[in-house]
mmCIF file of C-alpha atoms in Angstrom:
data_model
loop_
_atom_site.group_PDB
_atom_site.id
_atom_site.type_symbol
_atom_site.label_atom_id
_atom_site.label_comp_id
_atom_site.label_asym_id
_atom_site.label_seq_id
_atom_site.Cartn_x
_atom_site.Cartn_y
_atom_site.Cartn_z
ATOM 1 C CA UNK O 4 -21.239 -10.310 2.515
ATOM 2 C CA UNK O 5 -20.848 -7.771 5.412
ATOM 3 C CA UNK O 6 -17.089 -7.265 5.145
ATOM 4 C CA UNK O 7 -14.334 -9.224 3.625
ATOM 5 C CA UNK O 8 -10.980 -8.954 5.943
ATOM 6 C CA UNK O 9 -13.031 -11.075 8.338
ATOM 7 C CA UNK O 10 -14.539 -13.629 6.214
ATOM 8 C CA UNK O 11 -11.541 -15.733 5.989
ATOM 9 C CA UNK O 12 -11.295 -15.718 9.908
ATOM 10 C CA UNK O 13 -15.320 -16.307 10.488
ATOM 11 C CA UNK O 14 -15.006 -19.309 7.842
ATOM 12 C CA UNK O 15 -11.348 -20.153 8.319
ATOM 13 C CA UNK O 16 -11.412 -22.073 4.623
ATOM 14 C CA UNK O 17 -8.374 -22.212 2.685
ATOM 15 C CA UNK O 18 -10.263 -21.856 -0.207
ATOM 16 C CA UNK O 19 -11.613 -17.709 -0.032
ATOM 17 C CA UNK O 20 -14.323 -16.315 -2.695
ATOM 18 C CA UNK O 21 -12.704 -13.140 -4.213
ATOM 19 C CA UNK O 22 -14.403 -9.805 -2.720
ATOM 20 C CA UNK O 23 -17.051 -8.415 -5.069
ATOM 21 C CA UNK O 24 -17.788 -4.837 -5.201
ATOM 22 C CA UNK O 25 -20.930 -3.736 -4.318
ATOM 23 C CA UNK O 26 -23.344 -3.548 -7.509
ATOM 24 C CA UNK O 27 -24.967 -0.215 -8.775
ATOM 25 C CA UNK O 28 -29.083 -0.373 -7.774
ATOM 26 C CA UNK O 29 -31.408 -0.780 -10.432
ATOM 27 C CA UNK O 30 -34.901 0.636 -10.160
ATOM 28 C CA UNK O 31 -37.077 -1.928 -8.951
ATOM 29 C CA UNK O 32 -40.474 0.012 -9.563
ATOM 30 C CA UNK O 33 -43.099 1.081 -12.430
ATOM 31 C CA UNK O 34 -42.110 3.777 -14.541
ATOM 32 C CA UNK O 35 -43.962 7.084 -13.524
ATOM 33 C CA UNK O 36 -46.402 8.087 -16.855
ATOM 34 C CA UNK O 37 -47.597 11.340 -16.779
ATOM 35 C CA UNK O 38 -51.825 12.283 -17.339
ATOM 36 C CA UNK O 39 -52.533 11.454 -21.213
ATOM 37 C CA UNK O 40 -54.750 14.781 -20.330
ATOM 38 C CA UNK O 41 -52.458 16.830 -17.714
ATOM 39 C CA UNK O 42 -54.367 20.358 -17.762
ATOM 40 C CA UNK O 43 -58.010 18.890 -17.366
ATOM 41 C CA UNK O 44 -56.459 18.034 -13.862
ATOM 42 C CA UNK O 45 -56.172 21.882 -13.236
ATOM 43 C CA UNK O 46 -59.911 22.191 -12.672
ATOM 44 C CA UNK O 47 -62.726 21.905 -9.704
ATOM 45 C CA UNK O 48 -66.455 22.735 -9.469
ATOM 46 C CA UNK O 49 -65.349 24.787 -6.078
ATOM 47 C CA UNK O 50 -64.845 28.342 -7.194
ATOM 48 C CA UNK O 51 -61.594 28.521 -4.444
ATOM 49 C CA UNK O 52 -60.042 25.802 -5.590
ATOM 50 C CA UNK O 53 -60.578 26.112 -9.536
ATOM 51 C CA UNK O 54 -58.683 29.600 -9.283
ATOM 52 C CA UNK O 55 -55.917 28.340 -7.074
ATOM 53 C CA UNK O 56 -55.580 25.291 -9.375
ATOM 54 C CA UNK O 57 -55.775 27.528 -12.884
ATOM 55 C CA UNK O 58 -53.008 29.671 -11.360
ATOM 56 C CA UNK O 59 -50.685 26.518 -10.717
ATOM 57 C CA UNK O 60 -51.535 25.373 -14.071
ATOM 58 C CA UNK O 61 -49.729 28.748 -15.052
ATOM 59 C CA UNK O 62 -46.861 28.710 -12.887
ATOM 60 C CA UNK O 63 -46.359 24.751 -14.271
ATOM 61 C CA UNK O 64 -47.155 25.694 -18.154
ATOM 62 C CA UNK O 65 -45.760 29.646 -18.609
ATOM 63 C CA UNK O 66 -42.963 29.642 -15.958
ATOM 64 C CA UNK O 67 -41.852 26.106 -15.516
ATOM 65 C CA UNK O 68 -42.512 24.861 -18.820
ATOM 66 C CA UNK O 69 -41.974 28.457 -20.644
ATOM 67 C CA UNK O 70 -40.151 30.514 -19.048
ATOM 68 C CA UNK O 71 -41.956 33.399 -19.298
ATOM 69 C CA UNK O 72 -40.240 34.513 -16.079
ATOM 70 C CA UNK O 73 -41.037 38.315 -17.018
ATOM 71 C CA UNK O 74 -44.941 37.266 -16.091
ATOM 72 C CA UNK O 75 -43.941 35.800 -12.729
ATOM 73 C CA UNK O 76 -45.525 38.819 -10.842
ATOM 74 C CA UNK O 77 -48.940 37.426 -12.021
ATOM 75 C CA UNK O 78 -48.641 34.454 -10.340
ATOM 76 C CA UNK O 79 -46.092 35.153 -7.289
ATOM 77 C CA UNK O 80 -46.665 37.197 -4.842
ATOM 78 C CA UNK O 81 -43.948 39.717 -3.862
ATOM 79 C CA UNK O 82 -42.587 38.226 -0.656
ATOM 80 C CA UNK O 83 -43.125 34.707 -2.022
ATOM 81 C CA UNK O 84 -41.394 32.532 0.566
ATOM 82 C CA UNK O 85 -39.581 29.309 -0.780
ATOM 83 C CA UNK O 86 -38.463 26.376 0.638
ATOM 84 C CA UNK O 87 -36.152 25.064 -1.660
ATOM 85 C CA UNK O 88 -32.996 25.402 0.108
ATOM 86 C CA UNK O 89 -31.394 26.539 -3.285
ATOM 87 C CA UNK O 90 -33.596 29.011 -3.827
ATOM 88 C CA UNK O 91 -33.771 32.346 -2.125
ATOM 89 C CA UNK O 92 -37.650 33.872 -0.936
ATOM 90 C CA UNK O 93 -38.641 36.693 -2.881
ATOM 91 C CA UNK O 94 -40.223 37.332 -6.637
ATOM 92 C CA UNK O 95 -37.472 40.083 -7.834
ATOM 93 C CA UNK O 96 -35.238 37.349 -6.720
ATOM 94 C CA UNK O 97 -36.548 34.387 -8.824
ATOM 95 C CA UNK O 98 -37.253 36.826 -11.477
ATOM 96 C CA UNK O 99 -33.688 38.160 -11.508
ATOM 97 C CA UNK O 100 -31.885 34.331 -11.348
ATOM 98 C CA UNK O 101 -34.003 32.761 -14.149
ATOM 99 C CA UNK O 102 -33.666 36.265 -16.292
ATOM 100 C CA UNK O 103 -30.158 37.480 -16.077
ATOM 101 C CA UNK O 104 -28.315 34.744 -14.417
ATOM 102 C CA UNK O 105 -29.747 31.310 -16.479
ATOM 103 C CA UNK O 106 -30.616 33.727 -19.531
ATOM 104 C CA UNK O 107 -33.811 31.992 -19.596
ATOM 105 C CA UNK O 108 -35.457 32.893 -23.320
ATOM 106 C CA UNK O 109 -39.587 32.099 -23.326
ATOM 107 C CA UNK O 110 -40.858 29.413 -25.708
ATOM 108 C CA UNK O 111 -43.316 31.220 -28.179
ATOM 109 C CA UNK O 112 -46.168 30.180 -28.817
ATOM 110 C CA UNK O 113 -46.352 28.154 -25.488
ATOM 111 C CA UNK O 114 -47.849 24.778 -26.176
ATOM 112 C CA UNK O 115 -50.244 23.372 -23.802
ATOM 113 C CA UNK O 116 -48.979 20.650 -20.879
ATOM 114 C CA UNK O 117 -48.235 17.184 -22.585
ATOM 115 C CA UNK O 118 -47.797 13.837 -21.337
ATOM 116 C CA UNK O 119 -44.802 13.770 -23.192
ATOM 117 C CA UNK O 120 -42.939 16.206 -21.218
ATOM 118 C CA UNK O 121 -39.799 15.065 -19.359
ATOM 119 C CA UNK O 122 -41.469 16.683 -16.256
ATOM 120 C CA UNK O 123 -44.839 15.484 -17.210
ATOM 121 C CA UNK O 124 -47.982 16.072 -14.549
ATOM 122 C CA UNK O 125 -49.416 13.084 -12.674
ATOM 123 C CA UNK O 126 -51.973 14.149 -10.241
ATOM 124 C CA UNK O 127 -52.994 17.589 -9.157
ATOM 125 C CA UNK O 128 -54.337 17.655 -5.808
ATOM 126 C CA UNK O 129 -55.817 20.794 -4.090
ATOM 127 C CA UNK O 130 -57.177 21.641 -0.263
ATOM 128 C CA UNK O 131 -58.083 25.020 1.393
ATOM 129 C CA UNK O 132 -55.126 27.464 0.321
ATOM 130 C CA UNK O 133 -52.689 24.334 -0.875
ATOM 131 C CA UNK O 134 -52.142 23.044 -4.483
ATOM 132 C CA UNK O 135 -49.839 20.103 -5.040
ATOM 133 C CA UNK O 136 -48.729 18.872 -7.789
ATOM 134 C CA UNK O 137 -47.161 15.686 -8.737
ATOM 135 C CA UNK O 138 -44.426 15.322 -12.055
ATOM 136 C CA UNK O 139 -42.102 12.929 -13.559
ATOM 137 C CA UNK O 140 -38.739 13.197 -12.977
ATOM 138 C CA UNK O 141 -36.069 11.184 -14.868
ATOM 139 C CA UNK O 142 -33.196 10.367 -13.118
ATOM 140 C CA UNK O 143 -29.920 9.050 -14.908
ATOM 141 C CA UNK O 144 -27.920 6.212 -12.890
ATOM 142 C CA UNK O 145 -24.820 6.878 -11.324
ATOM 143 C CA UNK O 146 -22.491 4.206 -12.871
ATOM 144 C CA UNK O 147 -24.440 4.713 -16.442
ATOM 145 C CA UNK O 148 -25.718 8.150 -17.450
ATOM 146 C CA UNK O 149 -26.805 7.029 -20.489
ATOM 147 C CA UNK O 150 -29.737 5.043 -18.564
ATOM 148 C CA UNK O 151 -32.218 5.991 -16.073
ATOM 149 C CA UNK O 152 -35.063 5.555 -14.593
ATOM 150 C CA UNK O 153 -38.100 7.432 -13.465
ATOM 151 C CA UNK O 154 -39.327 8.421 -9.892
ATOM 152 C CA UNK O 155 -41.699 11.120 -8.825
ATOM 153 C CA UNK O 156 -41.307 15.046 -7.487
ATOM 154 C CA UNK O 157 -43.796 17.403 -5.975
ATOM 155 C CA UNK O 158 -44.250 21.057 -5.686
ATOM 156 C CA UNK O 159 -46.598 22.234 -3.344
ATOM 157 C CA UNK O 160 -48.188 25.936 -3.027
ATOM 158 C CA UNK O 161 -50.247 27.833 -0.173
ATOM 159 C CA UNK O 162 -51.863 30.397 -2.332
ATOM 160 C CA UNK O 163 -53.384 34.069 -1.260
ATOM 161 C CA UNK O 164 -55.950 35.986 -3.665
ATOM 162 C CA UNK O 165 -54.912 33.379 -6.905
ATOM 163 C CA UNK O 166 -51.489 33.625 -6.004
ATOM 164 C CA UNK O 167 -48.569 32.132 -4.868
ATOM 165 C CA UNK O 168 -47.349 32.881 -1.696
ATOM 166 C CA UNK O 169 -45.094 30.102 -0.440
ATOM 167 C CA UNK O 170 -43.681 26.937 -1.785
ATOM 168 C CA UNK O 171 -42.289 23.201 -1.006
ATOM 169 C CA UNK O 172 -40.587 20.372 -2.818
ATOM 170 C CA UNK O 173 -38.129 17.640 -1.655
ATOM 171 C CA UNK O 174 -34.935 19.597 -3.004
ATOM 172 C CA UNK O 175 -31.941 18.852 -0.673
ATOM 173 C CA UNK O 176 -28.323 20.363 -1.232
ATOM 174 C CA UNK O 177 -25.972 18.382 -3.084
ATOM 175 C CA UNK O 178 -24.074 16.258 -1.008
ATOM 176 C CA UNK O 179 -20.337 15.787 -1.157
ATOM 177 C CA UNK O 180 -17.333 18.003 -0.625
ATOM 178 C CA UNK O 181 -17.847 21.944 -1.368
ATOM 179 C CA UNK O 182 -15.886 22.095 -4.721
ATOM 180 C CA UNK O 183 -12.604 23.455 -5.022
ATOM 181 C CA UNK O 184 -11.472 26.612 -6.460
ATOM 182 C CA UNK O 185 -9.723 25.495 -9.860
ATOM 183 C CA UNK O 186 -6.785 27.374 -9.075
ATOM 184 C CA UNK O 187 -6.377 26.152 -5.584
ATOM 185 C CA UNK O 188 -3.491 23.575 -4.589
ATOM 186 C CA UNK O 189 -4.153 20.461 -3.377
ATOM 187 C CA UNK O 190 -4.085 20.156 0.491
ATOM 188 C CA UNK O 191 -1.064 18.354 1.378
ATOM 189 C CA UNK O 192 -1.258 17.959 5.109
ATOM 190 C CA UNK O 193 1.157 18.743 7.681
ATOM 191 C CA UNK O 194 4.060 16.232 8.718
ATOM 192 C CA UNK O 195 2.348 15.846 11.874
ATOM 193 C CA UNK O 196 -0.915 14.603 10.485
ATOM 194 C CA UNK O 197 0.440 12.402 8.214
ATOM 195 C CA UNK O 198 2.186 10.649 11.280
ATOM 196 C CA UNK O 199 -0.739 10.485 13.271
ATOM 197 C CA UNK O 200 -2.718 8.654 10.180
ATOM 198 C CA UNK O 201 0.043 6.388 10.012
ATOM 199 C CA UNK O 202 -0.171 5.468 13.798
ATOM 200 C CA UNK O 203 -4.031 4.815 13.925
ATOM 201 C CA UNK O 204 -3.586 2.955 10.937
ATOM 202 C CA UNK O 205 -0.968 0.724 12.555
ATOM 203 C CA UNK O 206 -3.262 0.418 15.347
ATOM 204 C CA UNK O 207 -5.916 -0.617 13.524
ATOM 205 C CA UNK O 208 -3.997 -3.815 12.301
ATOM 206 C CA UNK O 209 -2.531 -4.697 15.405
ATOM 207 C CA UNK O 210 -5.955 -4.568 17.603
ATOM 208 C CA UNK O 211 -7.657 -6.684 14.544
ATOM 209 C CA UNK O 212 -4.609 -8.965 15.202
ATOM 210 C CA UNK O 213 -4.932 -9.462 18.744
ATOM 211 C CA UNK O 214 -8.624 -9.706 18.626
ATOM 212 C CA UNK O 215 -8.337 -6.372 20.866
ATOM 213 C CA UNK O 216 -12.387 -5.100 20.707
ATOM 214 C CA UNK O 217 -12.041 -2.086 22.709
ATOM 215 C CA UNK O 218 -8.962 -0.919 21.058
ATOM 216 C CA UNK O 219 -10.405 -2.072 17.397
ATOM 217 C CA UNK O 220 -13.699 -0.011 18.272
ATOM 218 C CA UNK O 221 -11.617 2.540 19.294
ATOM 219 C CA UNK O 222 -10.018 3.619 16.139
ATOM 220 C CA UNK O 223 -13.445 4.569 15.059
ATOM 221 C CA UNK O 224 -15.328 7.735 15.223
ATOM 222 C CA UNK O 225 -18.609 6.695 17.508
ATOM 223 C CA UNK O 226 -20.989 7.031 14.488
ATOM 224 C CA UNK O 227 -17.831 5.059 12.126
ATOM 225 C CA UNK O 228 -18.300 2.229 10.498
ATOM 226 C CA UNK O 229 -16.734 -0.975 8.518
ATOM 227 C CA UNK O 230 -18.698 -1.929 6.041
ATOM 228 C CA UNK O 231 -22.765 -2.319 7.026
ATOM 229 C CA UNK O 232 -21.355 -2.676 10.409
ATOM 230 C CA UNK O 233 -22.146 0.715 12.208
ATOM 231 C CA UNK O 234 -20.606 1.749 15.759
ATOM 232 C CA UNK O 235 -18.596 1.137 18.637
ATOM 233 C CA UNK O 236 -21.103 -1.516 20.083
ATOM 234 C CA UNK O 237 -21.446 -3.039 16.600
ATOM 235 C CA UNK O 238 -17.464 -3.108 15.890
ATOM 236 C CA UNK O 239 -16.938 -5.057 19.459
ATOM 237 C CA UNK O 240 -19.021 -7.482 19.058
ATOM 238 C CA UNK O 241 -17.894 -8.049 15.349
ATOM 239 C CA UNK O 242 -14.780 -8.906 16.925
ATOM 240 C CA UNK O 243 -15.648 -10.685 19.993
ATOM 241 C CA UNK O 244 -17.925 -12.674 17.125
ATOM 242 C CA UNK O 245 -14.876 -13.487 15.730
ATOM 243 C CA UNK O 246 -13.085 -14.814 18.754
ATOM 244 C CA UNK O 247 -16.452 -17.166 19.587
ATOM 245 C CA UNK O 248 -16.485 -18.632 15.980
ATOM 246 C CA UNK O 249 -12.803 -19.312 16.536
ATOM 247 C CA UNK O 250 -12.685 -21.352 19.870
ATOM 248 C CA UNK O 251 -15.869 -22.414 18.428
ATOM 249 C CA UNK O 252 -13.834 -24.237 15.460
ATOM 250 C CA UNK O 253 -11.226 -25.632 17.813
ATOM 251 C CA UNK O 254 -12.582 -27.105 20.072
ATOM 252 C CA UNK O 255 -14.217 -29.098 16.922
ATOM 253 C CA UNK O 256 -10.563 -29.682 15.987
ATOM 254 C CA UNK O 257 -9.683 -26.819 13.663
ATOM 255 C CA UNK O 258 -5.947 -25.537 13.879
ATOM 256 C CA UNK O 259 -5.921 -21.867 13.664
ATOM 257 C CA UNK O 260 -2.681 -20.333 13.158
ATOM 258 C CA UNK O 261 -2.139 -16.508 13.985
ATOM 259 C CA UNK O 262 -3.665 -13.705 12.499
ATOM 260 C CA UNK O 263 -1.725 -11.243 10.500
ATOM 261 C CA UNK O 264 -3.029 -7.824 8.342
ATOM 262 C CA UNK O 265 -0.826 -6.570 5.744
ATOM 263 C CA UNK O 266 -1.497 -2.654 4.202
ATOM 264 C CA UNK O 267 0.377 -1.872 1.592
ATOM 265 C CA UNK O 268 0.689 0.519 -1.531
ATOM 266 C CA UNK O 269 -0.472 3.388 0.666
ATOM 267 C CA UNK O 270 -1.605 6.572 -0.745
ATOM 268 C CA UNK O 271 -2.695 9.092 1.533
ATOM 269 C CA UNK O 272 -5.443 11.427 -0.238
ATOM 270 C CA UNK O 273 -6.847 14.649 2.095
ATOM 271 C CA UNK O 274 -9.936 16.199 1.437
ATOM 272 C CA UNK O 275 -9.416 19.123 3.849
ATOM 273 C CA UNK O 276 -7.367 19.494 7.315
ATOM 274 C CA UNK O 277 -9.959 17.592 9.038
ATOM 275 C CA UNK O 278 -10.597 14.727 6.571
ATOM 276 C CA UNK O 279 -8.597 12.437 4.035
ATOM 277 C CA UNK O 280 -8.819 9.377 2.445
ATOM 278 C CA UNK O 281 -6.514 6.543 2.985
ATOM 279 C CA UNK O 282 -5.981 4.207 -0.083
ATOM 280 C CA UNK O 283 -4.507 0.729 0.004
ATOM 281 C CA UNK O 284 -4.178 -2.759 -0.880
ATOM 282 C CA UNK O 285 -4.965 -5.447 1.935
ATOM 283 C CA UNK O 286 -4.139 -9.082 2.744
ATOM 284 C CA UNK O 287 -5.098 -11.562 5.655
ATOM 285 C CA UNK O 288 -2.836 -14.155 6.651
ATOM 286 C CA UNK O 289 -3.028 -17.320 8.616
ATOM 287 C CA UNK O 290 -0.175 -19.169 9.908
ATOM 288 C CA UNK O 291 3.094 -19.008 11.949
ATOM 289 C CA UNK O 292 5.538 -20.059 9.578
ATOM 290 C CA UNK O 293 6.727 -23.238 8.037
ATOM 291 C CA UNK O 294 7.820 -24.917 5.002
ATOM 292 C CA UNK O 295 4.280 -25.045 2.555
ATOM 293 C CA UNK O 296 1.778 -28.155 2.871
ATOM 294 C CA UNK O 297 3.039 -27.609 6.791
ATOM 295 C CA UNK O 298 0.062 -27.192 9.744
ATOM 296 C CA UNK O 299 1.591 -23.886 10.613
ATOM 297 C CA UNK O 300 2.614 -22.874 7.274
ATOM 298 C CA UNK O 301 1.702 -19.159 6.089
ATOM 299 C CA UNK O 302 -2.447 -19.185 4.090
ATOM 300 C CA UNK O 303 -3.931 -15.798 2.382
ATOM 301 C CA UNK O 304 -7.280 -15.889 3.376
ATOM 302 C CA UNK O 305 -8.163 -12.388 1.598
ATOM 303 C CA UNK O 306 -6.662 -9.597 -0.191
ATOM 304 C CA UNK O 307 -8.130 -6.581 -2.174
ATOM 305 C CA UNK O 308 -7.670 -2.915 -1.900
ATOM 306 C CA UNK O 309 -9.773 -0.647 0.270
ATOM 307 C CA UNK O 310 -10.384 3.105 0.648
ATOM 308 C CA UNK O 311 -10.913 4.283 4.448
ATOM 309 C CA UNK O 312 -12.768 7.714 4.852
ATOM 310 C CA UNK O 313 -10.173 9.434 8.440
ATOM 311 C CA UNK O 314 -11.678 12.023 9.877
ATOM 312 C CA UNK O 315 -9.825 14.321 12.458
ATOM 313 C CA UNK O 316 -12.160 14.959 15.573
ATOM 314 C CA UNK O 317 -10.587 17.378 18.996
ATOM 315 C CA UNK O 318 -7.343 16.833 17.723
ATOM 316 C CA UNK O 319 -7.513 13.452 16.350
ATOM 317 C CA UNK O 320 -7.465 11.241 13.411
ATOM 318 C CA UNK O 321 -10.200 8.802 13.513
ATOM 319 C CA UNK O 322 -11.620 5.992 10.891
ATOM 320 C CA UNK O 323 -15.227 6.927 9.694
ATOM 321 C CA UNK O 324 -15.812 4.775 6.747
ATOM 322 C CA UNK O 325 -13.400 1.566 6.394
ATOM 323 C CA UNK O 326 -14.337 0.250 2.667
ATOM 324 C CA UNK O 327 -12.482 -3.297 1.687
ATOM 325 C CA UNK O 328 -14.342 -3.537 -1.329
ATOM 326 C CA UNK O 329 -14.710 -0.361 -2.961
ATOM 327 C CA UNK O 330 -16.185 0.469 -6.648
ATOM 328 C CA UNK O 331 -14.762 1.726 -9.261
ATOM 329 C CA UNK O 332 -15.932 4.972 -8.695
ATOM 330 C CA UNK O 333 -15.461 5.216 -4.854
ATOM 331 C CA UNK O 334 -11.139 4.154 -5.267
#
């Protein structure tokens, strides 16, 4: 279902399916099993590539796996130049974060690689000055911590005289808000934003209402979206969609009364001074009036409660993310 204010006017049924929330993804792939034999992978008959490999094996085994940080020196070089982009370049740097920061203690005696390790090695795969090496990585799901499922990571190396010099993985930065300080207040807003949310919000209903698809597009940051539908081009012709389907229906007969949003409950949530979150409960209604059983009498064709992302953009509040049918942990 691409979005569920609409549905009742696209189908125009008395009779409305509830809105479902979206469902948490479930893996859909093998799990990842690591080698049953992980360090035999760390060898090659090419003298080059058997040293470079033997020193990854170290770096996986008596950093990663040991944390025999103390050591790193024998296997970084000094200038050792990461991109992980939550990781700094530099050994004394590594050194000092997994020493004195994580308090890192070193597993004696340090048992070989297993395929029983949570990060377990897959494949090893070296070329020229490069070592790669593929792990497990166990990944819990979002909705359920207590499951998970499995997907793969790399680290990749570029190695000079058996050690290494420069490294790669897929890390990204977390995504989301910065954090707060604990002791900060909440950001209230000023009077004057709050009154500007309230105005684009009010516009929002009435273009929807009057089937208005420049004005409904333009409540909407260029990039914003309701639902899986995705910009200003895409939010026009949702509407103008709507108003075909419509004449569509009656000239077959249909009797369409007038359209009518209702938000209610408001709570008005911001993030920051540029960005809030606007929480609510909906409902879509048919009809002019009338006593009920009437042609023109009053029909809910939806109702739920959403949670719109607002952005504020040059001086004004905008709609980046309208969600009618949020989950449980997205309200």
């Amino acid at each position: 279902m691409k979005f569920a204010l609409l549905a009742a006017a696209l189908t125009l049924s008395p009779a409305i399916a509830p809105t479902t929330a979206f469902a948490q993804m479930r893996a859909l792939s093998d799990p990842v099993v690591g080698h049953p034999d992980p360090e035999s992978l760390f060898t090659s008959p090419d003298r080059k590539l058997h040293r470079n490999k033997q020193a990854a094996l170290r770096i996986q085994r008596e950093l990663l796996k040991c944390n025999e940080w103390a050591r790193a020196g024998e296997w970084l070089t000094d200038r050792y130049i990461q991109h992980n982009p939550v990781a700094a370049s530099g050994l004394k740097g590594v050194q000092d974060y997994f020493l004195n920061v994580a308090k890192r203690t070193p597993t004696v005696p340090c048992p070989n690689l297993s395929a029983n390790d949570p990060n377990a090695v897959v494949a090893v795969m070296a070329e020229g000055d490069y070592v790669t090496i593929l792990t497990k990585r166990i990944v819990p799901y979002a909705d359920d911590p207590s499951q998970s499922y499995t997907t793969t990571w790399f680290d990749t190396w570029r190695f000079v005289d058996g050690k290494a010099d420069e490294h790669w993985d897929p890390a990204t930065l977390p995504t989301g808000p910065a954090p707060q300080a604990a002791a900060s207040a909440p950001y209230l807003g000023t009077d004057e934003d709050r009154a500007a949310i309230n105005a684009l919000m009010w516009r929002y209903d009435r273009s929807l209402d009057h089937y208005d698809a420049e004005a409904y597009a333009a409540n909407f940051t260029p990039d914003g979206a309701f639902g899986q539908v995705k910009g200003h081009d895409a939010l026009r012709k949702m509407i103008t969609d709507l108003v075909a389907g419509q004449d569509k229906r009656r000239a077959e007969g249909a009797t369409i009364g007038k359209m009518h949003h209702f938000t209610m409950n408001q709570w008005l949530e911001f993030t920051g001074p540029t960005t809030a979150r606007y929480h609510y409960y909906h409902q879509t209604v048919f009809g002019t009036g009338g006593a009920l059983g009437s042609p023109t009498a009053p029909v809910m064709a939806a109702a739920g409660q959403g949670v719109d992302d607002l952005v504020k953009v040059d001086g004004k509040w905008y709609i980046q993310y309208r969600n009618v049918a949020p989950t449980r942990e997205q309200e």
